[in-house]
Coordinates of C-alpha atoms and ligand atoms in Angstrom, one line a residue:
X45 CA 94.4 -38.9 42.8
X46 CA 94.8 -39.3 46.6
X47 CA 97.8 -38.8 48.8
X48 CA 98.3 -42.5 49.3
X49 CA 98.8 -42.9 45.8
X50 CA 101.7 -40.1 45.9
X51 CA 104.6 -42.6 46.8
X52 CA 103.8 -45.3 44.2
X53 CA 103.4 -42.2 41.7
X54 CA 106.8 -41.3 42.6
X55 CA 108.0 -44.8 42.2
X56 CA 106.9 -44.6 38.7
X57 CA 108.6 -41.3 38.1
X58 CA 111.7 -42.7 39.2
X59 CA 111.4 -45.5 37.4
X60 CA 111.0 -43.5 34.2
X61 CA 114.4 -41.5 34.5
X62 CA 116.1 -44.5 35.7
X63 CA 114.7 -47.6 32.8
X64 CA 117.9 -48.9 30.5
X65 CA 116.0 -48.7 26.9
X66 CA 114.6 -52.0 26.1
X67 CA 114.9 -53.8 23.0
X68 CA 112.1 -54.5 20.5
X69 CA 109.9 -56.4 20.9
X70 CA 110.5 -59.8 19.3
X71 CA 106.7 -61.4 18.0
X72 CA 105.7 -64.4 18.3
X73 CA 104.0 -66.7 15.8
X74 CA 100.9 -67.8 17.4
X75 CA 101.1 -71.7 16.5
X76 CA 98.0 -73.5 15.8
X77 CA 98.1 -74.4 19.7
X78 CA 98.9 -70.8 21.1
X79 CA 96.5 -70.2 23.8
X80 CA 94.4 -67.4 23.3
X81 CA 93.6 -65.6 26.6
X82 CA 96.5 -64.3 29.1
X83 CA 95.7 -67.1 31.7
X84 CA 95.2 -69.6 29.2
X85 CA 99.1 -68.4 27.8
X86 CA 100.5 -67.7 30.8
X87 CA 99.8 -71.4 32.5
X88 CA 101.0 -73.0 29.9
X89 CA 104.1 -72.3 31.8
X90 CA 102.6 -73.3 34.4
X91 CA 102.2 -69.5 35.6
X92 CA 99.5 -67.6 36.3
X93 CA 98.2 -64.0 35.1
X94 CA 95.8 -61.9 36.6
X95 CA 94.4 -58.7 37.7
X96 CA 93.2 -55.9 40.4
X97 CA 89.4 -56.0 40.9
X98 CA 87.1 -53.7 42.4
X99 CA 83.7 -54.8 43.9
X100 CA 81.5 -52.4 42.3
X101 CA 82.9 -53.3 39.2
X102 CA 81.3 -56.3 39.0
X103 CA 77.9 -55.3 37.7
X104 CA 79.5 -53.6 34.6
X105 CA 79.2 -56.6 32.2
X106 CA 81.7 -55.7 29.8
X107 CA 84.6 -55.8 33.2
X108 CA 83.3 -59.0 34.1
X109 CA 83.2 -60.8 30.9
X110 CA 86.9 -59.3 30.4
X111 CA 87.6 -60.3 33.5
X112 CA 86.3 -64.2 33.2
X113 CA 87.8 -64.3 30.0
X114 CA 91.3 -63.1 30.4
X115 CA 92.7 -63.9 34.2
X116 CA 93.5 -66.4 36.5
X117 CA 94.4 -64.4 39.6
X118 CA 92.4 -61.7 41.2
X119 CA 93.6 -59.1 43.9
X120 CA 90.9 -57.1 45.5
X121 CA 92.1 -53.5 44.6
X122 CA 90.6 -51.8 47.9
X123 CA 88.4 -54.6 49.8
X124 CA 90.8 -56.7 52.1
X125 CA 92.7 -53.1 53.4
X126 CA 92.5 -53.1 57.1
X127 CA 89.5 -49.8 56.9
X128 CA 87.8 -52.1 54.7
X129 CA 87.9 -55.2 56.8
X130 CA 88.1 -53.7 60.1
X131 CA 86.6 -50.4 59.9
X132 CA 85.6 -50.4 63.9
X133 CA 87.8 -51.9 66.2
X134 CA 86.6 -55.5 66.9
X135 CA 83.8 -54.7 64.0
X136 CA 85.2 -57.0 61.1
X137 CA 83.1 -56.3 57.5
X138 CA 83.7 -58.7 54.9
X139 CA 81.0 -58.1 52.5
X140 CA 82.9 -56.3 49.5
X141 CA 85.7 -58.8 50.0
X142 CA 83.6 -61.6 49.4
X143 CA 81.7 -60.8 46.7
X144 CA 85.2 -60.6 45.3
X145 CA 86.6 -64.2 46.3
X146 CA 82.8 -65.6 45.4
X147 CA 83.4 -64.2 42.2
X148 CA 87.0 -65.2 41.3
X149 CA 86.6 -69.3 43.3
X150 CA 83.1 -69.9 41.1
X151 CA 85.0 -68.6 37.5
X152 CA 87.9 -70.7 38.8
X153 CA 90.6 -68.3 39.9
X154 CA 92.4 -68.0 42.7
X155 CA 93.1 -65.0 44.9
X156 CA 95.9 -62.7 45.9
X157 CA 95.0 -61.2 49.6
X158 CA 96.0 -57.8 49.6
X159 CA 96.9 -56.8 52.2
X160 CA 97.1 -57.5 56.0
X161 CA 99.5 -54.7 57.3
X162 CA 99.9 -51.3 55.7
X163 CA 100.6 -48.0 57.1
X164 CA 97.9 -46.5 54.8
X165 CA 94.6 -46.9 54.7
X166 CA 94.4 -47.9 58.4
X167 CA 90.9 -47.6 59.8
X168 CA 90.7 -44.1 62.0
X169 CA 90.9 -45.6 64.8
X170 CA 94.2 -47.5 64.2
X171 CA 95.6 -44.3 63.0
X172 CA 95.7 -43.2 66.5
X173 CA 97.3 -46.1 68.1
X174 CA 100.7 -46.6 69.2
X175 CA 103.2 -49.1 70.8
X176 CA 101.8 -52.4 72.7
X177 CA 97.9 -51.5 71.7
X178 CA 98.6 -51.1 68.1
X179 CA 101.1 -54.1 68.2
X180 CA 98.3 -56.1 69.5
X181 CA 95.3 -55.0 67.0
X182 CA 97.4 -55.3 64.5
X183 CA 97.9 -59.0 65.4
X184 CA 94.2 -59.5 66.1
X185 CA 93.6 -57.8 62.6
X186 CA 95.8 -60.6 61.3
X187 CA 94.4 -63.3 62.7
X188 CA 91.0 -62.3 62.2
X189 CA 91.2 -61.2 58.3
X190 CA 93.5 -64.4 57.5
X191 CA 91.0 -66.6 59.7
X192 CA 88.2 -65.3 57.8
X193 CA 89.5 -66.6 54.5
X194 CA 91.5 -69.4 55.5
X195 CA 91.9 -72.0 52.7
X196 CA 90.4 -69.3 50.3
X197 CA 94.0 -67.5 49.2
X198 CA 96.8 -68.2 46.9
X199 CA 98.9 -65.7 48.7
X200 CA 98.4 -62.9 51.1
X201 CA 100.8 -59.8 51.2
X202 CA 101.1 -59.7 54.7
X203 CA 103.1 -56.6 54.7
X204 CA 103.3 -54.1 51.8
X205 CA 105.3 -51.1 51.6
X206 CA 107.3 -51.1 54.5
X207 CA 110.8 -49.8 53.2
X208 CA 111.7 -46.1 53.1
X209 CA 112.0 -44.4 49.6
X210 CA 115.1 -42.8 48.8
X211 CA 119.0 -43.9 49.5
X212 CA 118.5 -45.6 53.4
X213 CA 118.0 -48.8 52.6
X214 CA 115.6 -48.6 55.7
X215 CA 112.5 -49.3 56.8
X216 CA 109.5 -46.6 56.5
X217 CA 108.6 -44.5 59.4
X218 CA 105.0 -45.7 60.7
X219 CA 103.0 -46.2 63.3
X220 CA 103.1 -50.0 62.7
X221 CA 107.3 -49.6 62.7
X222 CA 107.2 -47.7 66.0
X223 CA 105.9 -50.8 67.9
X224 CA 109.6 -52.1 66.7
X225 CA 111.7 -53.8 64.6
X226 CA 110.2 -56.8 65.0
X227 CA 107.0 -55.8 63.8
X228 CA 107.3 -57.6 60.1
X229 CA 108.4 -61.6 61.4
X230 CA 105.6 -61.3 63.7
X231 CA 103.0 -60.1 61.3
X232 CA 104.9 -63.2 59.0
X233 CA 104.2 -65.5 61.9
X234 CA 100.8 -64.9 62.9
X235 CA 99.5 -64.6 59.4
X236 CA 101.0 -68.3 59.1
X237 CA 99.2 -69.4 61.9
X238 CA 96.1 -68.1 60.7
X239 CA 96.0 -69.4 57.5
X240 CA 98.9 -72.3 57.1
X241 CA 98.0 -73.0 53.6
X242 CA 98.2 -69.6 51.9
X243 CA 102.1 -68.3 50.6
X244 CA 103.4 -65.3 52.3
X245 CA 104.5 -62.4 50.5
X246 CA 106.2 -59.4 51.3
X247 CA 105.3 -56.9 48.7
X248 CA 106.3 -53.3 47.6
X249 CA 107.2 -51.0 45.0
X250 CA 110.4 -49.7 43.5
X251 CA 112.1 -53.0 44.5
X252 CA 112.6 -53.9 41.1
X253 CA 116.0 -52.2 40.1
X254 CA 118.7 -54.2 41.7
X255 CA 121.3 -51.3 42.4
X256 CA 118.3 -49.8 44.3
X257 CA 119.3 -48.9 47.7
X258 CA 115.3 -50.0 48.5
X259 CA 115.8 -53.0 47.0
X260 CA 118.8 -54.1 48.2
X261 CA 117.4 -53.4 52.0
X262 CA 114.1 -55.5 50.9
X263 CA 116.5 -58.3 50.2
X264 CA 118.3 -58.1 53.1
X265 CA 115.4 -58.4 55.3
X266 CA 114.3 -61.3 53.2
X267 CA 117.9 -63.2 53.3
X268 CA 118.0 -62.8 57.3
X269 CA 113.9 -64.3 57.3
X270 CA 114.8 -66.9 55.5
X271 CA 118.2 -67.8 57.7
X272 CA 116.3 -67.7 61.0
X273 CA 113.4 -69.6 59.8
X274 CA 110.6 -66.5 59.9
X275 CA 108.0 -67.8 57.6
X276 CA 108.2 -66.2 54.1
X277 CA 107.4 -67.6 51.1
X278 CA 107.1 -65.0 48.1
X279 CA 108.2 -61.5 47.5
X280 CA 105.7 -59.2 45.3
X281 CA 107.5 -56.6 43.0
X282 CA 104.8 -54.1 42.9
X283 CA 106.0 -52.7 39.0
X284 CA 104.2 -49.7 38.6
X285 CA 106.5 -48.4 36.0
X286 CA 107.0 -45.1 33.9
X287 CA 106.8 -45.1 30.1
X288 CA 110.2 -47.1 29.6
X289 CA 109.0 -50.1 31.8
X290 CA 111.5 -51.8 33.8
X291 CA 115.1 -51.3 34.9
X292 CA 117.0 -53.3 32.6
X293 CA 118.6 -55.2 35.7
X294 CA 114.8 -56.3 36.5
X295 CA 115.4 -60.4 35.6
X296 CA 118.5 -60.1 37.8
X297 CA 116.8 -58.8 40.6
X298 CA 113.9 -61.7 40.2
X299 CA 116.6 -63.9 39.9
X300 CA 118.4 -62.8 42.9
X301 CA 115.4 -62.8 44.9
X302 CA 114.7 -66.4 44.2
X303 CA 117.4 -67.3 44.7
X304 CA 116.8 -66.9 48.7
X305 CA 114.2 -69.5 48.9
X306 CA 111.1 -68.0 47.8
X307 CA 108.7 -66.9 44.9
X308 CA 108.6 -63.6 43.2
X309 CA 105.3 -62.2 41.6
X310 CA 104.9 -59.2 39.5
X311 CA 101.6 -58.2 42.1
X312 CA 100.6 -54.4 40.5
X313 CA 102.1 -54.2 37.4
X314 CA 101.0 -50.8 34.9
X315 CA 103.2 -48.9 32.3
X316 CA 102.7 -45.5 31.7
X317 CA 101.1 -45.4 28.0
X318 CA 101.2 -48.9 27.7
X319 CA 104.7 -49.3 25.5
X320 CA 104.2 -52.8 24.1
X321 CA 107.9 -53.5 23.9
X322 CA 107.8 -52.0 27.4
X323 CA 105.2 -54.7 28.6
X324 CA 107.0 -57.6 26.7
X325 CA 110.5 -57.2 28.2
X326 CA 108.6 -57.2 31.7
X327 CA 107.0 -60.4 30.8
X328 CA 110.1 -62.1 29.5
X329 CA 111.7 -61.0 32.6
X330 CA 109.4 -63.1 35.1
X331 CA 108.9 -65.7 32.3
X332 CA 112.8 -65.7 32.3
X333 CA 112.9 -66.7 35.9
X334 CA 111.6 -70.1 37.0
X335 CA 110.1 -69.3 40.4
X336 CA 108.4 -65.8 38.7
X337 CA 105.1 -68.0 39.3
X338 CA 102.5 -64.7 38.1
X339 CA 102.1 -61.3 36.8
X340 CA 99.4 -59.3 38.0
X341 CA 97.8 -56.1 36.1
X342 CA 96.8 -53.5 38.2
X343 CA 93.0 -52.9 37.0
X344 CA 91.8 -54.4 33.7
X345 CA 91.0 -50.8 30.9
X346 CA 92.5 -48.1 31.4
X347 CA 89.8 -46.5 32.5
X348 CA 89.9 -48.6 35.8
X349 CA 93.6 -47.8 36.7
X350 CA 94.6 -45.1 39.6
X351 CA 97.1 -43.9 37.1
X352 CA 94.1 -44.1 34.5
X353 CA 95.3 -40.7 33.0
X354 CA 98.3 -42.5 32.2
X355 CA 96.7 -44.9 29.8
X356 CA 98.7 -47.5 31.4
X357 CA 96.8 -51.0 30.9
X358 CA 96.4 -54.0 28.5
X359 CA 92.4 -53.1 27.4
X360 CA 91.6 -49.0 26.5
X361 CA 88.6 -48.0 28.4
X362 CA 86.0 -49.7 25.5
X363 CA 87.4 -53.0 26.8
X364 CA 89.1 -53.8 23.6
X365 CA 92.8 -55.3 23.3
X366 CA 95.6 -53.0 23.0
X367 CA 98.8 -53.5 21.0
X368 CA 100.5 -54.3 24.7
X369 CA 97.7 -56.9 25.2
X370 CA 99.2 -58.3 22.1
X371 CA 102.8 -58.2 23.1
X372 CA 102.2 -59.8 26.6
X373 CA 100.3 -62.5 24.6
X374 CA 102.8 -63.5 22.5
X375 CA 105.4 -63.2 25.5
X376 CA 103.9 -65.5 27.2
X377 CA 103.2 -68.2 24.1
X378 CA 106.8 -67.5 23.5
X379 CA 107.6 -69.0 26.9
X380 CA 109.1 -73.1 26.7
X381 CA 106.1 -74.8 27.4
X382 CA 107.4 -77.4 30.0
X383 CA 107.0 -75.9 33.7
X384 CA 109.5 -75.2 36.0
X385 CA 107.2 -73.7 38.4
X386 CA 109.3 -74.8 42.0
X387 CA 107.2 -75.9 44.9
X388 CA 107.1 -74.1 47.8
X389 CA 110.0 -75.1 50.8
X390 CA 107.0 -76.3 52.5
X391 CA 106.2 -78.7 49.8
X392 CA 107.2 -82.2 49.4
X393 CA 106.8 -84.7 46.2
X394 CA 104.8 -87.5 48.0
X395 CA 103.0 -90.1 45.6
X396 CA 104.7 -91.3 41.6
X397 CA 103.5 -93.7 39.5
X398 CA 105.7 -95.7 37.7
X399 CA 106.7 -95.0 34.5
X400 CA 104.4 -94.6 31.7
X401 CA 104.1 -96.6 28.7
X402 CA 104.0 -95.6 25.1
X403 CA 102.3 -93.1 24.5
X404 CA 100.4 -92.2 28.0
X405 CA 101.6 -90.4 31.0
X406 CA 102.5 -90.3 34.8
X407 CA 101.4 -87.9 37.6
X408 CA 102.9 -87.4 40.5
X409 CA 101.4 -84.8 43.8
X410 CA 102.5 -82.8 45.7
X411 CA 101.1 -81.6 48.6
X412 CA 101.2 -78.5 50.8
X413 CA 99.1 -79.5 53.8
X414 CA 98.2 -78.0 57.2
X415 CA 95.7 -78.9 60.0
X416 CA 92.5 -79.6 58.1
X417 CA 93.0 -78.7 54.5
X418 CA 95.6 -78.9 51.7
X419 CA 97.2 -77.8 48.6
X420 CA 97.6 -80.4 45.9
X421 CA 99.6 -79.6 43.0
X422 CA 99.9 -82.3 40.4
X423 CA 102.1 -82.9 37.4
X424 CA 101.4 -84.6 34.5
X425 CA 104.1 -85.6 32.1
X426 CA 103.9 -86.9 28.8
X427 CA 105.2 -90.2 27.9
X428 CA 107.2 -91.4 25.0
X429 CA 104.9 -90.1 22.4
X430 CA 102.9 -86.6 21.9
X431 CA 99.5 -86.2 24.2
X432 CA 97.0 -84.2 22.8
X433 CA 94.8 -84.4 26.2
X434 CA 95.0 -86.7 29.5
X435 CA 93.2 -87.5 32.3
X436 CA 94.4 -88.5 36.1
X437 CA 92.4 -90.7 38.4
X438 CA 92.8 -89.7 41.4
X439 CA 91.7 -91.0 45.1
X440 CA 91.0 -88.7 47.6
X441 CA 91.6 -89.3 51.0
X442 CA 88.4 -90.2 52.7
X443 CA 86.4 -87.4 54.2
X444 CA 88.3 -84.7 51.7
X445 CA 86.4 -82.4 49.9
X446 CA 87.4 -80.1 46.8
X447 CA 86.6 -76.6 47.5
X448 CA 88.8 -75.2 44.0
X449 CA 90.5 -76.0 41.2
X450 CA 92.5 -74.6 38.4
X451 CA 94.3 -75.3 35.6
X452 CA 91.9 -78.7 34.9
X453 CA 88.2 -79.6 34.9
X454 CA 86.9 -82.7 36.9
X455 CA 84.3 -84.5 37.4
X456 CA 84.0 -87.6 40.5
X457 CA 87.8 -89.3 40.2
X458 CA 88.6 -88.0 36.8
X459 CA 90.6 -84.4 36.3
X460 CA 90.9 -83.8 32.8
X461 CA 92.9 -81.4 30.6
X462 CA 91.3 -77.4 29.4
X463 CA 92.0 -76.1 26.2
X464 CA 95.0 -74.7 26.7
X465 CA 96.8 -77.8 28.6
X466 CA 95.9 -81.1 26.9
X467 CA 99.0 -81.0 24.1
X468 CA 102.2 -82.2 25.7
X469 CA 104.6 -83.1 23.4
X470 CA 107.1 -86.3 24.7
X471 CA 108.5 -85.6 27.9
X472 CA 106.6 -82.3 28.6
X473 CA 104.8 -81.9 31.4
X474 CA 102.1 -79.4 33.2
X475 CA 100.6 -79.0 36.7
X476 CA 97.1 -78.3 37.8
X477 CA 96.0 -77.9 41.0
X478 CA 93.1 -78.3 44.1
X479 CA 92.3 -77.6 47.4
X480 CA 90.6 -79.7 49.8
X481 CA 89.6 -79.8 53.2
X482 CA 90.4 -82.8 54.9
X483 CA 93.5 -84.2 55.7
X484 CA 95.7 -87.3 54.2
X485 CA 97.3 -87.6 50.7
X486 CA 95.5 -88.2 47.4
X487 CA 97.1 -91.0 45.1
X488 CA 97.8 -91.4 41.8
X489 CA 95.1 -94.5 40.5
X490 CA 96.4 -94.0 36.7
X491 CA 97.0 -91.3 33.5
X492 CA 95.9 -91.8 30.5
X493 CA 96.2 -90.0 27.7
X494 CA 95.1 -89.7 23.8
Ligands
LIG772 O1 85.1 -45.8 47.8 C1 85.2 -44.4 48.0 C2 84.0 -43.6 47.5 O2 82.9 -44.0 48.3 C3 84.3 -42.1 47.7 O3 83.3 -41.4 47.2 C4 85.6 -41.8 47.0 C5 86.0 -40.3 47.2 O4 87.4 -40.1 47.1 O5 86.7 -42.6 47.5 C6 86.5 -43.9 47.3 O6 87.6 -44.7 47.8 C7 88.8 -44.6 47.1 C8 89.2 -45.9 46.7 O7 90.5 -45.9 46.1 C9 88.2 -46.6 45.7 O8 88.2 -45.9 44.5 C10 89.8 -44.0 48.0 O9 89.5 -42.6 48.3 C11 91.2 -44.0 47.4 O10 92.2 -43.7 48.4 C12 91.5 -45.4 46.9 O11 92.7 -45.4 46.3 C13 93.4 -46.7 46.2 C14 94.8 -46.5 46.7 O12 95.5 -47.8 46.6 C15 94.8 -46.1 48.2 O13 96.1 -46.0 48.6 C16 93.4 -47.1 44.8 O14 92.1 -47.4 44.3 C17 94.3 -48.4 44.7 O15 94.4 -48.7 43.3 C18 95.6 -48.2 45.3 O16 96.3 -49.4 45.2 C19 97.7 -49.3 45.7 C20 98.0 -50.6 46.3 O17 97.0 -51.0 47.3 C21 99.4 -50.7 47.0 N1 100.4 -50.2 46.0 C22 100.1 -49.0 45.3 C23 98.7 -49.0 44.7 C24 98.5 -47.7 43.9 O18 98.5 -46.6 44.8

């Protein structure tokens, strides 16, 4: 245990005395098309599901094979902290990071930056700065980190844990607050600049309960971003949560959140001793919400959590399923299979074909572009009759190049349906996803499906 871990501990001892009971836990029938992995399941919703990782875990076979089985999403656990990125001033060391984001873009995941400004784990040397110098290295730090991976990240958490515990509503004493109030927008707005494709989150723990003084300052900060146009697109709810799970106002809080404009994540979720009905009511609440868009597990066995005396994840330390691996399953193949995934405010809808006939499907892109790369996100929907796979021909603009992909597999023009995304019944649709460097709009050239 280490005294950074102390506040996040105490967020789960809250959390414990202050949980409404949740109900049980209501199974599932796996259908003969229930996906069969927690990514698989949760992007059938168009979500996505994944997990804390820690670069010297990947030479322990059994982690990785669990690892490339089960998720989606990957958060380096330590690796992208400012001591781990910047550990000199001006000396920037990527190498654990990268083994990281090599790992997760060649299995076809995507990545969850964490984090670019934290008042712990700060490198020595940025422990004992203050006002304009720190202000400026902290900026540099931004630029730098988010430059590094530009076009690589899902999301970054810009700024984590920057609210005060307790009844204030506040923000957190820190060196990083002392250079003033203004410190968060900046951070929001350099870290855009740096990286204009990846969404930016503002993430932290014990935000979930919505009568939570914490919470309710959180939301403030991100109602007044959003008014004055500071760039924010997503708001991480930490949910490291005592043996009860959440607060039973959780959904509303998602909800609430969301309803200012931006996406919420569950980024660090654990339970203490793992209640299954504890883990499925926290799923339903982010599948619940349309613009939840992913739950992360902080760590994959138990024996890989910072709470790991706590027992508090989906796999026991052997690797093998537990009963709340189970119930987050079923959750999440218990979740209406049509997406309503929003786009980001950033987004726009910019190519449709017309309708479909009998029987096939249309696809339509969206696209989330900035100087030199982009983000398309594109929708297939199911005709007048049942699909039980498709596949989109696409044109890329000229001089674009694919650097990822998920939810589909493709090969030249052709991006065709996984396991877990071919059946769309009439009218259903799903999204997958790319990016590209390059610039322009691709266009729909036809969807046909079987
Ligand atoms: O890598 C060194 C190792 O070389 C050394 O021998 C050992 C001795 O203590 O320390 C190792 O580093 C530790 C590191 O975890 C890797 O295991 C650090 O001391 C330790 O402080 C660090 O703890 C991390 C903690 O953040 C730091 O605050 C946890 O792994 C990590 O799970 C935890 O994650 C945080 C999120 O970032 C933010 N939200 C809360 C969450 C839980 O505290």
């Amino acid at each position: 245990m280490t005294s950074s871990s102390i506040p996040a501990l105490r967020a789960a001892a809250a959390a414990t005395v202050s949980v409404v009971a949740v109900g049980a836990v209501v199974l599932t029938a796996h259908t003969a098309s229930a996906a069969t992995t927690l990514g698989a399941s949760a992007a059938q919703s168009g979500r996505y599901f994944g997990t804390a990782v820690a670069a010297f875990k990947l030479s322990d076979a059994t982690y990785t094979s669990i690892l490339d089985r089960e998720f989606t999403m990957v958060t380096p656990e330590n690796e992208m902290k400012s001591d781990a990125t910047e550990p000199q001033q001006g000396q920037f060391s990527y190498g654990n990071a990268d083994r990281i984001v090599n790992h997760a873009l060649s299995a076809g995941m995507r990545i969850r930056g964490h984090n670019l400004a934290w008042y712990q784990q700060e490198p020595g040397w940025m422990q004992s700065m203050e006002g304009a110098p720190l202000r400026s290295a902290l900026l540099n730090h931004i630029t730098q980190v988010a430059g590094h991976y530009r076009g690589k990240i899902y999301a970054w958490d810009v700024v984590n844990e920057a609210f005060a515990d307790g009844g204030s509503g506040g923000r957190r004493d820190s060196n990083l607050q002392r250079t003033g109030n203004d410190w968060i927008e900046v951070a929001f707005r350099t870290a855009r600049a740096a990286d204009p494709g990846a969404k930016l989150c503002y993430n932290d723990y014990n935000i979930e309960d919505w009568s939570a003084a914490k919470t309710q300052g959180v939301y403030r900060m991100v109602q007044d971003f959003k008014s004055r146009g500071v760039p924010i697109d997503c708001v991480g709810f930490q949910a490291h949560f005592g043996a009860g799970g959440p607060p039973g106002n959780f959904q509303t809080t998602l909800s609430n959140f969301a309803a200012l404009g931006v996406d919420v994540q569950l980024t660090e979720l654990d339970i203490a001793q793992a209640s299954p009905s504890a883990y499925a009511a926290t799923t339903r609440a982010c599948l619940n919400v349309p613009r939840c868009t992913g739950i992360t597990t902080w760590g994959i066995r138990d024996s890989d959590s910072w709470r790991s005396g706590e027992n508090p994840l989906l796999f026991d330390g052997n690797g093998t399923k537990k009963a709340a691996y189970t119930s987050v399953l079923d959750a999440l193949n218990g979740a209406p299979p049509v997406s309503t995934t929003p786009t980001t405010p950033t987004t726009t809808p910019t190519t449709t074909t017309s309708a479909p006939p009998p029987g096939a499907c249309s696809a339509t892109v969206s696209m989330n572009a900035w100087n030199g790369g982009f983000v398309a996100t594109v929708r297939v929907t199911a005709g007048s009759a049942d699909l039980n796979s498709w596949t989109v021909t696409l044109n890329l603009p000229p001089g674009a190049s694919v650097t990822n992909a998920w939810n589909v597999q493709h090969s030249g023009d052709g991006w065709s349906n996984v396991a877990y995304n071919g059946h769309l019944a009439t009218g259903q649709y799903t999204e997958f996803g790319f990016q590209a460097t390059g610039s322009g709009t691709p266009t729909v050239v036809s969807c046909g499906g079987s």
